[in-house]
GROMACS .gro file of C-alpha atoms in nm:
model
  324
    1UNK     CA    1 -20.158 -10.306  -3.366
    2UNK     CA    2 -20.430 -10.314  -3.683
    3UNK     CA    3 -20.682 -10.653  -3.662
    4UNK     CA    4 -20.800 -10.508  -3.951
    5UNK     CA    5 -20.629 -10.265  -4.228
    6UNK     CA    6 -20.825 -10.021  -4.445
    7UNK     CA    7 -20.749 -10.108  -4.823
    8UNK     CA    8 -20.580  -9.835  -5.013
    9UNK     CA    9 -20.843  -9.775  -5.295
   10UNK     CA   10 -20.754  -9.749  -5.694
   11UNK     CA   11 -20.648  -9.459  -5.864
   12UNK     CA   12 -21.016  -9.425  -6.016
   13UNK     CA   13 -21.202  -9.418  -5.699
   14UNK     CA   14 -21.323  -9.072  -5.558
   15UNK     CA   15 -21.091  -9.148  -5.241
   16UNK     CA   16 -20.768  -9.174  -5.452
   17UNK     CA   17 -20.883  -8.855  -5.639
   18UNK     CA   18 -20.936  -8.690  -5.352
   19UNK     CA   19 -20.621  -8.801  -5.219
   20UNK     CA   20 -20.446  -8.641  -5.502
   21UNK     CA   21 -20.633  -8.318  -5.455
   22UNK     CA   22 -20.500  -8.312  -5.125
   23UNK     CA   23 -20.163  -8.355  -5.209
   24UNK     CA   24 -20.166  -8.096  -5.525
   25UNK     CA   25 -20.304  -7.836  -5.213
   26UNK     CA   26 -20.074  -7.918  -4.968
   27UNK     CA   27 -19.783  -7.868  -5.225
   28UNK     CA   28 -19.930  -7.562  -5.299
   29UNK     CA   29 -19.955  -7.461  -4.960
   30UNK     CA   30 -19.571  -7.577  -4.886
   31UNK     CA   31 -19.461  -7.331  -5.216
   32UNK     CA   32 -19.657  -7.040  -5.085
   33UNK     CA   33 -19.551  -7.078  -4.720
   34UNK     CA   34 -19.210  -7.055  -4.838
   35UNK     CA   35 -19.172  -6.800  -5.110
   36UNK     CA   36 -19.394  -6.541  -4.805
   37UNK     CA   37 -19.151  -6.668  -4.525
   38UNK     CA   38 -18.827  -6.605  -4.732
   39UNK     CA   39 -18.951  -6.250  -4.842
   40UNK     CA   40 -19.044  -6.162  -4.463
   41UNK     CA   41 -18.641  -6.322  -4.374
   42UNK     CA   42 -18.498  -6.108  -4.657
   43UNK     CA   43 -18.682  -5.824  -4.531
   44UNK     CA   44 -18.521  -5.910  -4.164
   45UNK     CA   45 -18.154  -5.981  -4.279
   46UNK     CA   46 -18.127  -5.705  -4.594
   47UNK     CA   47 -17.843  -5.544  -4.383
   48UNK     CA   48 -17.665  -5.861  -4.398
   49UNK     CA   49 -17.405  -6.006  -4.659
   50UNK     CA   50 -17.288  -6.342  -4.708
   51UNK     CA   51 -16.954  -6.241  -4.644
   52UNK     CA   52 -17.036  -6.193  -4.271
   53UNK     CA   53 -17.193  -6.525  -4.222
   54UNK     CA   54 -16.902  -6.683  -4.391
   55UNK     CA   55 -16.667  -6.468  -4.201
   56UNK     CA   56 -16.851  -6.614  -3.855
   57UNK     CA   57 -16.881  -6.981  -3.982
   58UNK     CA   58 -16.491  -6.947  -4.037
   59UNK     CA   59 -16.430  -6.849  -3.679
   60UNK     CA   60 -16.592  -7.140  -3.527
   61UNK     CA   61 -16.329  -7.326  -3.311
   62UNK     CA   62 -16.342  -7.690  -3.393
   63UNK     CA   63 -16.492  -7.811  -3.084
   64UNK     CA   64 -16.818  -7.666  -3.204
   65UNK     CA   65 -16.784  -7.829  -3.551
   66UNK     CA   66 -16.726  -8.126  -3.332
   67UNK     CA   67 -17.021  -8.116  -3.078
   68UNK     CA   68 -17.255  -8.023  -3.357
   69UNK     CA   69 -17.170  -8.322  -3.562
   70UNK     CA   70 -17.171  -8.545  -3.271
   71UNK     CA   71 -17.527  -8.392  -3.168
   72UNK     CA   72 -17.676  -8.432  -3.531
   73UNK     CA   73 -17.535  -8.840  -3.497
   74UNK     CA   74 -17.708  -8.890  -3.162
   75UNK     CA   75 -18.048  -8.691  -3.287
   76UNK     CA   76 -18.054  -8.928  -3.581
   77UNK     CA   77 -17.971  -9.223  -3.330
   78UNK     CA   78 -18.309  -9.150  -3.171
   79UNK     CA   79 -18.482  -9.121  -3.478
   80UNK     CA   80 -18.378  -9.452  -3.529
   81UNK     CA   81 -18.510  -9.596  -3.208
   82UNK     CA   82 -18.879  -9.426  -3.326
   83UNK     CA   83 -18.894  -9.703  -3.566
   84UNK     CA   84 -18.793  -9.983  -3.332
   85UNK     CA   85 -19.058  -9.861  -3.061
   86UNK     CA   86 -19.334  -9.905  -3.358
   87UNK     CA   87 -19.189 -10.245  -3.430
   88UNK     CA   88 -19.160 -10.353  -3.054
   89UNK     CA   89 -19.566 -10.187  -3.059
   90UNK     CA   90 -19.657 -10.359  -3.344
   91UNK     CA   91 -19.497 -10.714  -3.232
   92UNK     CA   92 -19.279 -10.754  -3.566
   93UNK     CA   93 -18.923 -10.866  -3.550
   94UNK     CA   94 -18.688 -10.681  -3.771
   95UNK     CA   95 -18.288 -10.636  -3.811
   96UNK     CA   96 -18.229 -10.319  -3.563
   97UNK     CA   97 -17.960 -10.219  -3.795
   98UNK     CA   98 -18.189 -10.241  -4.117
   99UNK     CA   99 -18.490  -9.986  -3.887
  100UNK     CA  100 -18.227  -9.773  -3.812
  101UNK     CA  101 -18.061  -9.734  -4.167
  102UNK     CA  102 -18.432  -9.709  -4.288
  103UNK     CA  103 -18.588  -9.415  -3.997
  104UNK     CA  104 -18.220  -9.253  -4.070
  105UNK     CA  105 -18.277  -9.251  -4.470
  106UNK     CA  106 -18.672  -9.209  -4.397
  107UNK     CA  107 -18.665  -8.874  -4.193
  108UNK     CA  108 -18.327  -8.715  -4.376
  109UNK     CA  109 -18.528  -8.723  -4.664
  110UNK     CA  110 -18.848  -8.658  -4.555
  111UNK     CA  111 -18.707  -8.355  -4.387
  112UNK     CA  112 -18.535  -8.174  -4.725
  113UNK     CA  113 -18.841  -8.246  -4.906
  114UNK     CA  114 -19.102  -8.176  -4.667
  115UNK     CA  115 -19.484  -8.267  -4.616
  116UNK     CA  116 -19.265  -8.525  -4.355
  117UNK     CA  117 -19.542  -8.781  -4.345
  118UNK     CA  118 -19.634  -8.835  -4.658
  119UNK     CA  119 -19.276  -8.883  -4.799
  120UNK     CA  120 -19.202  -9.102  -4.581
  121UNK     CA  121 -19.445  -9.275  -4.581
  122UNK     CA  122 -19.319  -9.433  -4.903
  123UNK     CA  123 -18.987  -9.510  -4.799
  124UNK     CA  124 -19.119  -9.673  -4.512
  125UNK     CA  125 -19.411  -9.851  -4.744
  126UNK     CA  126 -19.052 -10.004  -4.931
  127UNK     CA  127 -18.848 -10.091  -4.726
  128UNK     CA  128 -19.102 -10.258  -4.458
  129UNK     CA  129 -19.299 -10.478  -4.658
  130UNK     CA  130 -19.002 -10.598  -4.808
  131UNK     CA  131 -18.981 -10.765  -4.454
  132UNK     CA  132 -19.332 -10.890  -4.435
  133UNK     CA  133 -19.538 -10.596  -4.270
  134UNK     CA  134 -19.861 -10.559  -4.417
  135UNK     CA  135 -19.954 -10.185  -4.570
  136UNK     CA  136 -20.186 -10.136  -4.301
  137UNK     CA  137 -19.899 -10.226  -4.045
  138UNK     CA  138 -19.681  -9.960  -4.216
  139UNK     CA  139 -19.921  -9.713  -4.203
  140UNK     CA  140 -19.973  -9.753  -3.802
  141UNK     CA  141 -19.573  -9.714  -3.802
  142UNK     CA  142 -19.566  -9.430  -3.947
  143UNK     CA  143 -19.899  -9.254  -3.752
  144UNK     CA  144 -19.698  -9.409  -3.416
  145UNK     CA  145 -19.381  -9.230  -3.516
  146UNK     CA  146 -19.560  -8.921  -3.628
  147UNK     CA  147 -19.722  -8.928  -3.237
  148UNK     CA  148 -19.410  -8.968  -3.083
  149UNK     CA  149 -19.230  -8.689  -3.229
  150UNK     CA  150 -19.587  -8.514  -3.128
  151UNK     CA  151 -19.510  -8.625  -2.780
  152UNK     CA  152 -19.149  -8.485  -2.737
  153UNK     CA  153 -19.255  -8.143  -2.880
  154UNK     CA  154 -19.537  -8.130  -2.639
  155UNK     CA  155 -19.243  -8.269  -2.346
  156UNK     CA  156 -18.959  -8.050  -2.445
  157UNK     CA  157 -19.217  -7.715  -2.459
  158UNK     CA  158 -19.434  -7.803  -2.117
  159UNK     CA  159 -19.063  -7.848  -1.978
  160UNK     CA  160 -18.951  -7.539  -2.142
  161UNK     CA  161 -19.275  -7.316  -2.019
  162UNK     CA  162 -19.252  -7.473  -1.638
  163UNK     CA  163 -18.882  -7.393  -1.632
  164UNK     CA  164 -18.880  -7.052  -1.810
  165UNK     CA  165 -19.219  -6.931  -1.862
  166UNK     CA  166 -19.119  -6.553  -1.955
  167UNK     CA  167 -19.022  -6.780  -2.300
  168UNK     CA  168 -19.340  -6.678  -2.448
  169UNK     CA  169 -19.243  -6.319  -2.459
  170UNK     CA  170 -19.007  -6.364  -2.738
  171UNK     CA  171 -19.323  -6.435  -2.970
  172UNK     CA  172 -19.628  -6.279  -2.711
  173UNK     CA  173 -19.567  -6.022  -2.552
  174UNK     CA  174 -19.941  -5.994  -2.361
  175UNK     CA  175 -19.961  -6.346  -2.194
  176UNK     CA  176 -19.895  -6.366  -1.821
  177UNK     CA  177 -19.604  -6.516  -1.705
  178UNK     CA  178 -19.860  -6.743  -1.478
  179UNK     CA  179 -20.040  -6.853  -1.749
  180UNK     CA  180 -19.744  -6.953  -1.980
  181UNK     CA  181 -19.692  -7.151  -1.647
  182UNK     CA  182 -19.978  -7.302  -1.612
  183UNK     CA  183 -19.983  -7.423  -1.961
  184UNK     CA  184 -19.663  -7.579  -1.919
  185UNK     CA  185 -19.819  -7.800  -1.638
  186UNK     CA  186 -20.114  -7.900  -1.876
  187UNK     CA  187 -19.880  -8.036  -2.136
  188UNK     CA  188 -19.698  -8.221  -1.910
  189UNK     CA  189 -19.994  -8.377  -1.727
  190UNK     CA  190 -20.109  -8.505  -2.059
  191UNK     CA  191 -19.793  -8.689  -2.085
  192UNK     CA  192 -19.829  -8.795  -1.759
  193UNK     CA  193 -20.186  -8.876  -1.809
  194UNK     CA  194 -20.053  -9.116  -2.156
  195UNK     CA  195 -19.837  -9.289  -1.967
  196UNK     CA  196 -20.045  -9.395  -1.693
  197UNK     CA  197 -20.316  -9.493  -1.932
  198UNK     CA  198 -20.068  -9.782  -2.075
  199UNK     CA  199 -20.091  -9.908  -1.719
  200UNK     CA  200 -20.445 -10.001  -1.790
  201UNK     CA  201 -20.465 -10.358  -1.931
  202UNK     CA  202 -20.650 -10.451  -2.229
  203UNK     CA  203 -20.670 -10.097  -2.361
  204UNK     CA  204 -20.805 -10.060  -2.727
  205UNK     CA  205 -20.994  -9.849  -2.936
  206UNK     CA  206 -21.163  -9.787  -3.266
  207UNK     CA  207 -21.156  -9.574  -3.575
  208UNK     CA  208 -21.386  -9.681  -3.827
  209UNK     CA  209 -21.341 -10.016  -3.889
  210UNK     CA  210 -20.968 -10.049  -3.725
  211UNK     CA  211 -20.908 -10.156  -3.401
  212UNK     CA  212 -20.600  -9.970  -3.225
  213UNK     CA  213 -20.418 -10.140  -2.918
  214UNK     CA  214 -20.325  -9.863  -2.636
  215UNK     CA  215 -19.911  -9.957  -2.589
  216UNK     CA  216 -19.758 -10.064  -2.313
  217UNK     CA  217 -19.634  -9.887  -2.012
  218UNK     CA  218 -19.243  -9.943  -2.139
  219UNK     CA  219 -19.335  -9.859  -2.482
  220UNK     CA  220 -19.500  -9.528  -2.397
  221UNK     CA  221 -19.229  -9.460  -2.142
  222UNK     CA  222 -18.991  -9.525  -2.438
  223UNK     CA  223 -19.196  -9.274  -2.687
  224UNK     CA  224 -19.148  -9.011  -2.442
  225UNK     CA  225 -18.786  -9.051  -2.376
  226UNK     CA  226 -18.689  -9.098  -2.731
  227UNK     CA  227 -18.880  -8.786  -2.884
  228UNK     CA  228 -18.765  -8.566  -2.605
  229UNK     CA  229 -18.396  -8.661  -2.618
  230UNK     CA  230 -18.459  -8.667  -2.999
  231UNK     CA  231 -18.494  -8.277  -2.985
  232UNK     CA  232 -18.262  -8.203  -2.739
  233UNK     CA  233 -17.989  -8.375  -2.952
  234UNK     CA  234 -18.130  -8.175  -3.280
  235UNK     CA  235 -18.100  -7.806  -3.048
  236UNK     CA  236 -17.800  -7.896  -2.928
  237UNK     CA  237 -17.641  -7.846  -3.270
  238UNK     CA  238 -17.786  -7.515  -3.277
  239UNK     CA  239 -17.672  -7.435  -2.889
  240UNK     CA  240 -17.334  -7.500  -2.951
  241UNK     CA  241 -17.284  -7.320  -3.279
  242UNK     CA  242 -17.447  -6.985  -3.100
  243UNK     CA  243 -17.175  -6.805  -2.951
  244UNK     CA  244 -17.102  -6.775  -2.551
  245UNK     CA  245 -17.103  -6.419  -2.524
  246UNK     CA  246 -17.441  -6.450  -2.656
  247UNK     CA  247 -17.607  -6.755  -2.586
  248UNK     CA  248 -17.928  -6.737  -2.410
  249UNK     CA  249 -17.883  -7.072  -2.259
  250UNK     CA  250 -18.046  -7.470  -2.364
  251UNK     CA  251 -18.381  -7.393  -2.275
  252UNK     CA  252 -18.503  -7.064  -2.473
  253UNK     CA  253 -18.316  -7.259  -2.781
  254UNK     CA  254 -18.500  -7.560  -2.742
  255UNK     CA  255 -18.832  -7.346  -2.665
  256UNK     CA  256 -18.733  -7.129  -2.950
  257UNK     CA  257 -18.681  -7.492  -3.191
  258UNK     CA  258 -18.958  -7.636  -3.132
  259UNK     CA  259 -19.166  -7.367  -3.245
  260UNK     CA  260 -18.994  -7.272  -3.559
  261UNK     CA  261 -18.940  -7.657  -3.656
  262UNK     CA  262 -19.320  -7.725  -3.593
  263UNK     CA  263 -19.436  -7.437  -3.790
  264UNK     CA  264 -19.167  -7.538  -4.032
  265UNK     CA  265 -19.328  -7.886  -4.103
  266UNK     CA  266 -19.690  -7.745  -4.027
  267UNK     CA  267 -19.646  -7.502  -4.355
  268UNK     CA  268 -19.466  -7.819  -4.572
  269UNK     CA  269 -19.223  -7.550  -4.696
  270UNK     CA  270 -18.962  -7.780  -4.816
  271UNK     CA  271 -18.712  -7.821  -4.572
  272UNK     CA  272 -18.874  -7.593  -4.373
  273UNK     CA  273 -18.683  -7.309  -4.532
  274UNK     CA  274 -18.776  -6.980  -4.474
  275UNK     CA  275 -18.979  -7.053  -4.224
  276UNK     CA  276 -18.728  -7.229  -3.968
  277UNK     CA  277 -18.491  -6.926  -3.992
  278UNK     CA  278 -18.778  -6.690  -3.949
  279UNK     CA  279 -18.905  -6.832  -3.602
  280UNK     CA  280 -18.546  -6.794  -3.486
  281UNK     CA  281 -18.491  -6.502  -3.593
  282UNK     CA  282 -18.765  -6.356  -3.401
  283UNK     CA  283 -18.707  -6.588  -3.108
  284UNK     CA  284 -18.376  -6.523  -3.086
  285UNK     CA  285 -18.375  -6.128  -3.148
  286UNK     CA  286 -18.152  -6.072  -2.878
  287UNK     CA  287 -17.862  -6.230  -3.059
  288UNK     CA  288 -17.705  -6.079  -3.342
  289UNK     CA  289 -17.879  -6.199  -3.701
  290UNK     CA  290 -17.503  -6.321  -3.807
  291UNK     CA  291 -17.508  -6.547  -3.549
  292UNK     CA  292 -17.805  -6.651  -3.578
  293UNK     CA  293 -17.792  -6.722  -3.913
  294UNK     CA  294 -17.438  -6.913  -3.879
  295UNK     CA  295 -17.564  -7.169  -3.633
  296UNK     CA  296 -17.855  -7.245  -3.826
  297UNK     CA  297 -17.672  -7.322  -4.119
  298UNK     CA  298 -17.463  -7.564  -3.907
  299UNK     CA  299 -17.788  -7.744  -3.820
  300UNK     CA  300 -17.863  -7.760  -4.190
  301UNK     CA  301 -17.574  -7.944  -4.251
  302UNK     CA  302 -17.573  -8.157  -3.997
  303UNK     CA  303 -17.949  -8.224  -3.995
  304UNK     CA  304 -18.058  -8.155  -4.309
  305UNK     CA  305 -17.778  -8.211  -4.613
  306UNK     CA  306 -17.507  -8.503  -4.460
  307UNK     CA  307 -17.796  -8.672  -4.353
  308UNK     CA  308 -18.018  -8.602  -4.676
  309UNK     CA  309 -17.685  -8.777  -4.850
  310UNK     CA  310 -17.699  -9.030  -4.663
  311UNK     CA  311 -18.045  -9.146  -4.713
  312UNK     CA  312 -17.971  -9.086  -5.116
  313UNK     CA  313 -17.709  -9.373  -5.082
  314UNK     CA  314 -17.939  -9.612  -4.895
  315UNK     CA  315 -18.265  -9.571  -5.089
  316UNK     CA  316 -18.029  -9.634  -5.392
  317UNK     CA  317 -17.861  -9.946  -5.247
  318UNK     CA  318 -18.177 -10.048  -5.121
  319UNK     CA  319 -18.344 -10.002  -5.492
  320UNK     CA  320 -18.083 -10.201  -5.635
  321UNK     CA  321 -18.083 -10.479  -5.409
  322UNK     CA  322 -18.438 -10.533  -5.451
  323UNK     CA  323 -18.390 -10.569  -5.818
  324UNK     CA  324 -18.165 -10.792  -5.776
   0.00000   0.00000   0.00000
């Protein structure tokens, strides 16, 4: 929690102009990440037609449309408890139905647009102070959300280079198999290491003129849990639309999705497209392109569009409501 909140400056101030520089680069950055990715995945899949992927979408029994759907409900679930951790964190009471509706609508639409924290940061910024949170509150909500999901990645891939270290081949081929290892252990002693700090009472420290409270052991337990089962839910939808025969098994595809969605919101491509299917592509070269490309356009669905309609319809209620 903030004792004391940075004010955002006006639009004539050097800060705000330099704030808009940074945006106008990073969109610029997002446009060219994602015109070079999808000429590299053209390049890759130029054998390919869409008749084939259609042709393999059509063949998937309904279980898998099931269990995909059901996967993308419980990833978003989680989401939704990222929101109510900051809350619980930042000591602010707020209808668990309205966080979740408003992490749900936040992240859908953060994730088809891209540059994830900025977006939605503005939905957030709406919808919050509508309920009495200060702007600096909001801001600390959405940097304690933004380490959370920073905490699952580094969970699920420490997990993920401990339990199957020969992962890294599919994108090194020269590091040891000890040292993948052995870099799996770091990560996870750093979690480790975060939760046992929150043990420590009175924990606090500064940046700049705001004063940051360490959270508490059952808060930091519950960042950890969250994320990771966040991104299991998100590669199960991939998982189960791969098929059997040539599946590599739940942890290369989670190893494989954390990269290629991390790079994906690292290059603020929007949506992450382009680059998403590239890093599984070349994770997953083992497995035929077609099916590949198939399953990933399941999770698209499922992660990306339903969900990206859904947050249209609640941002719009929400709008309306509120002028009202």
């Amino acid at each position: 929690m903030t004792d004391r909140s940075p004010q955002r400056p006006p639009d004539h101030l050097p800060g705000a102009n330099r704030k808009s520089l940074t945006d106008y680069v990073w969109k610029v950055v997002g446009i060219a990440a994602l015109v070079v990715s999808v000429w590299l995945l053209s390049r890759e899949l130029r054998s390919l037609s869409f008749a084939e992927i259609g042709a393999k979408l059509a063949l998937l029994p309904p279980a898998t449309w099931i269990g995909s759907g059901l996967s993308g409900l419980a990833a978003y679930a989680m989401l939704g408890l990222y929101d109510r951790l900051a809350l619980n964190y930042l000591g602010r009471k707020v209808s668990p139905l309205f966080a979740h509706a408003c992490a749900a609508a936040t992240y859908a639409f953060a994730h088809v647009v891209g540059a994830s924290v900025f977006s939605g940061a503005v939905i957030r910024y709406r919808a919050y102070t509508s309920k009495g949170l200060t702007g600096g509150e909001v801001a600390v909500l959405v940097v304690f959300c933004a380490f959370t999901f920073a905490l699952g990645v580094v969970t699920v891939m420490g997990a993920v280079l401990v339990w199957q270290p020969s992962i890294v081949d599919l994108f090194l081929d020269t590091l040891p198999v000890e040292l993948s290892s052995g870099a799996g252990i770091i990560l996870l002693g750093f979690v480790a290491l975060f939760m046992l700090i929150s043990l420590v009472p009175k924990k606090s420290f500064s940046i700049r003129s705001t004063v940051i409270n360490y959270p508490s052991f059952p808060v930091a337990v519950g960042q950890v849990i969250v994320s990771s089962a966040e991104i299991v839910a998100a590669t199960l939808i991939i998982y189960l639309a791969l098929p059997v025969s040539s599946n590599p098994g739940l942890p290369v595809v989670a190893g494989v999705f954390v990269f290629s969605f991390a790079a994906a919101i690292i290059s603020h491509s929007p949506g992450g497209l382009g680059v998403f299917e590239l890093g599984f592509i070349t994770g997953l070269a083992d497995v035929p392109e077609v099916d590949v490309l198939a399953a990933l356009l399941v999770f698209r669905l499922f992660y990306f569009i339903l969900p990206f309609m859904f947050s249209l319809a609640v941002i719009s209620a929400f709008e309306l409501q509120r002028k009202r």
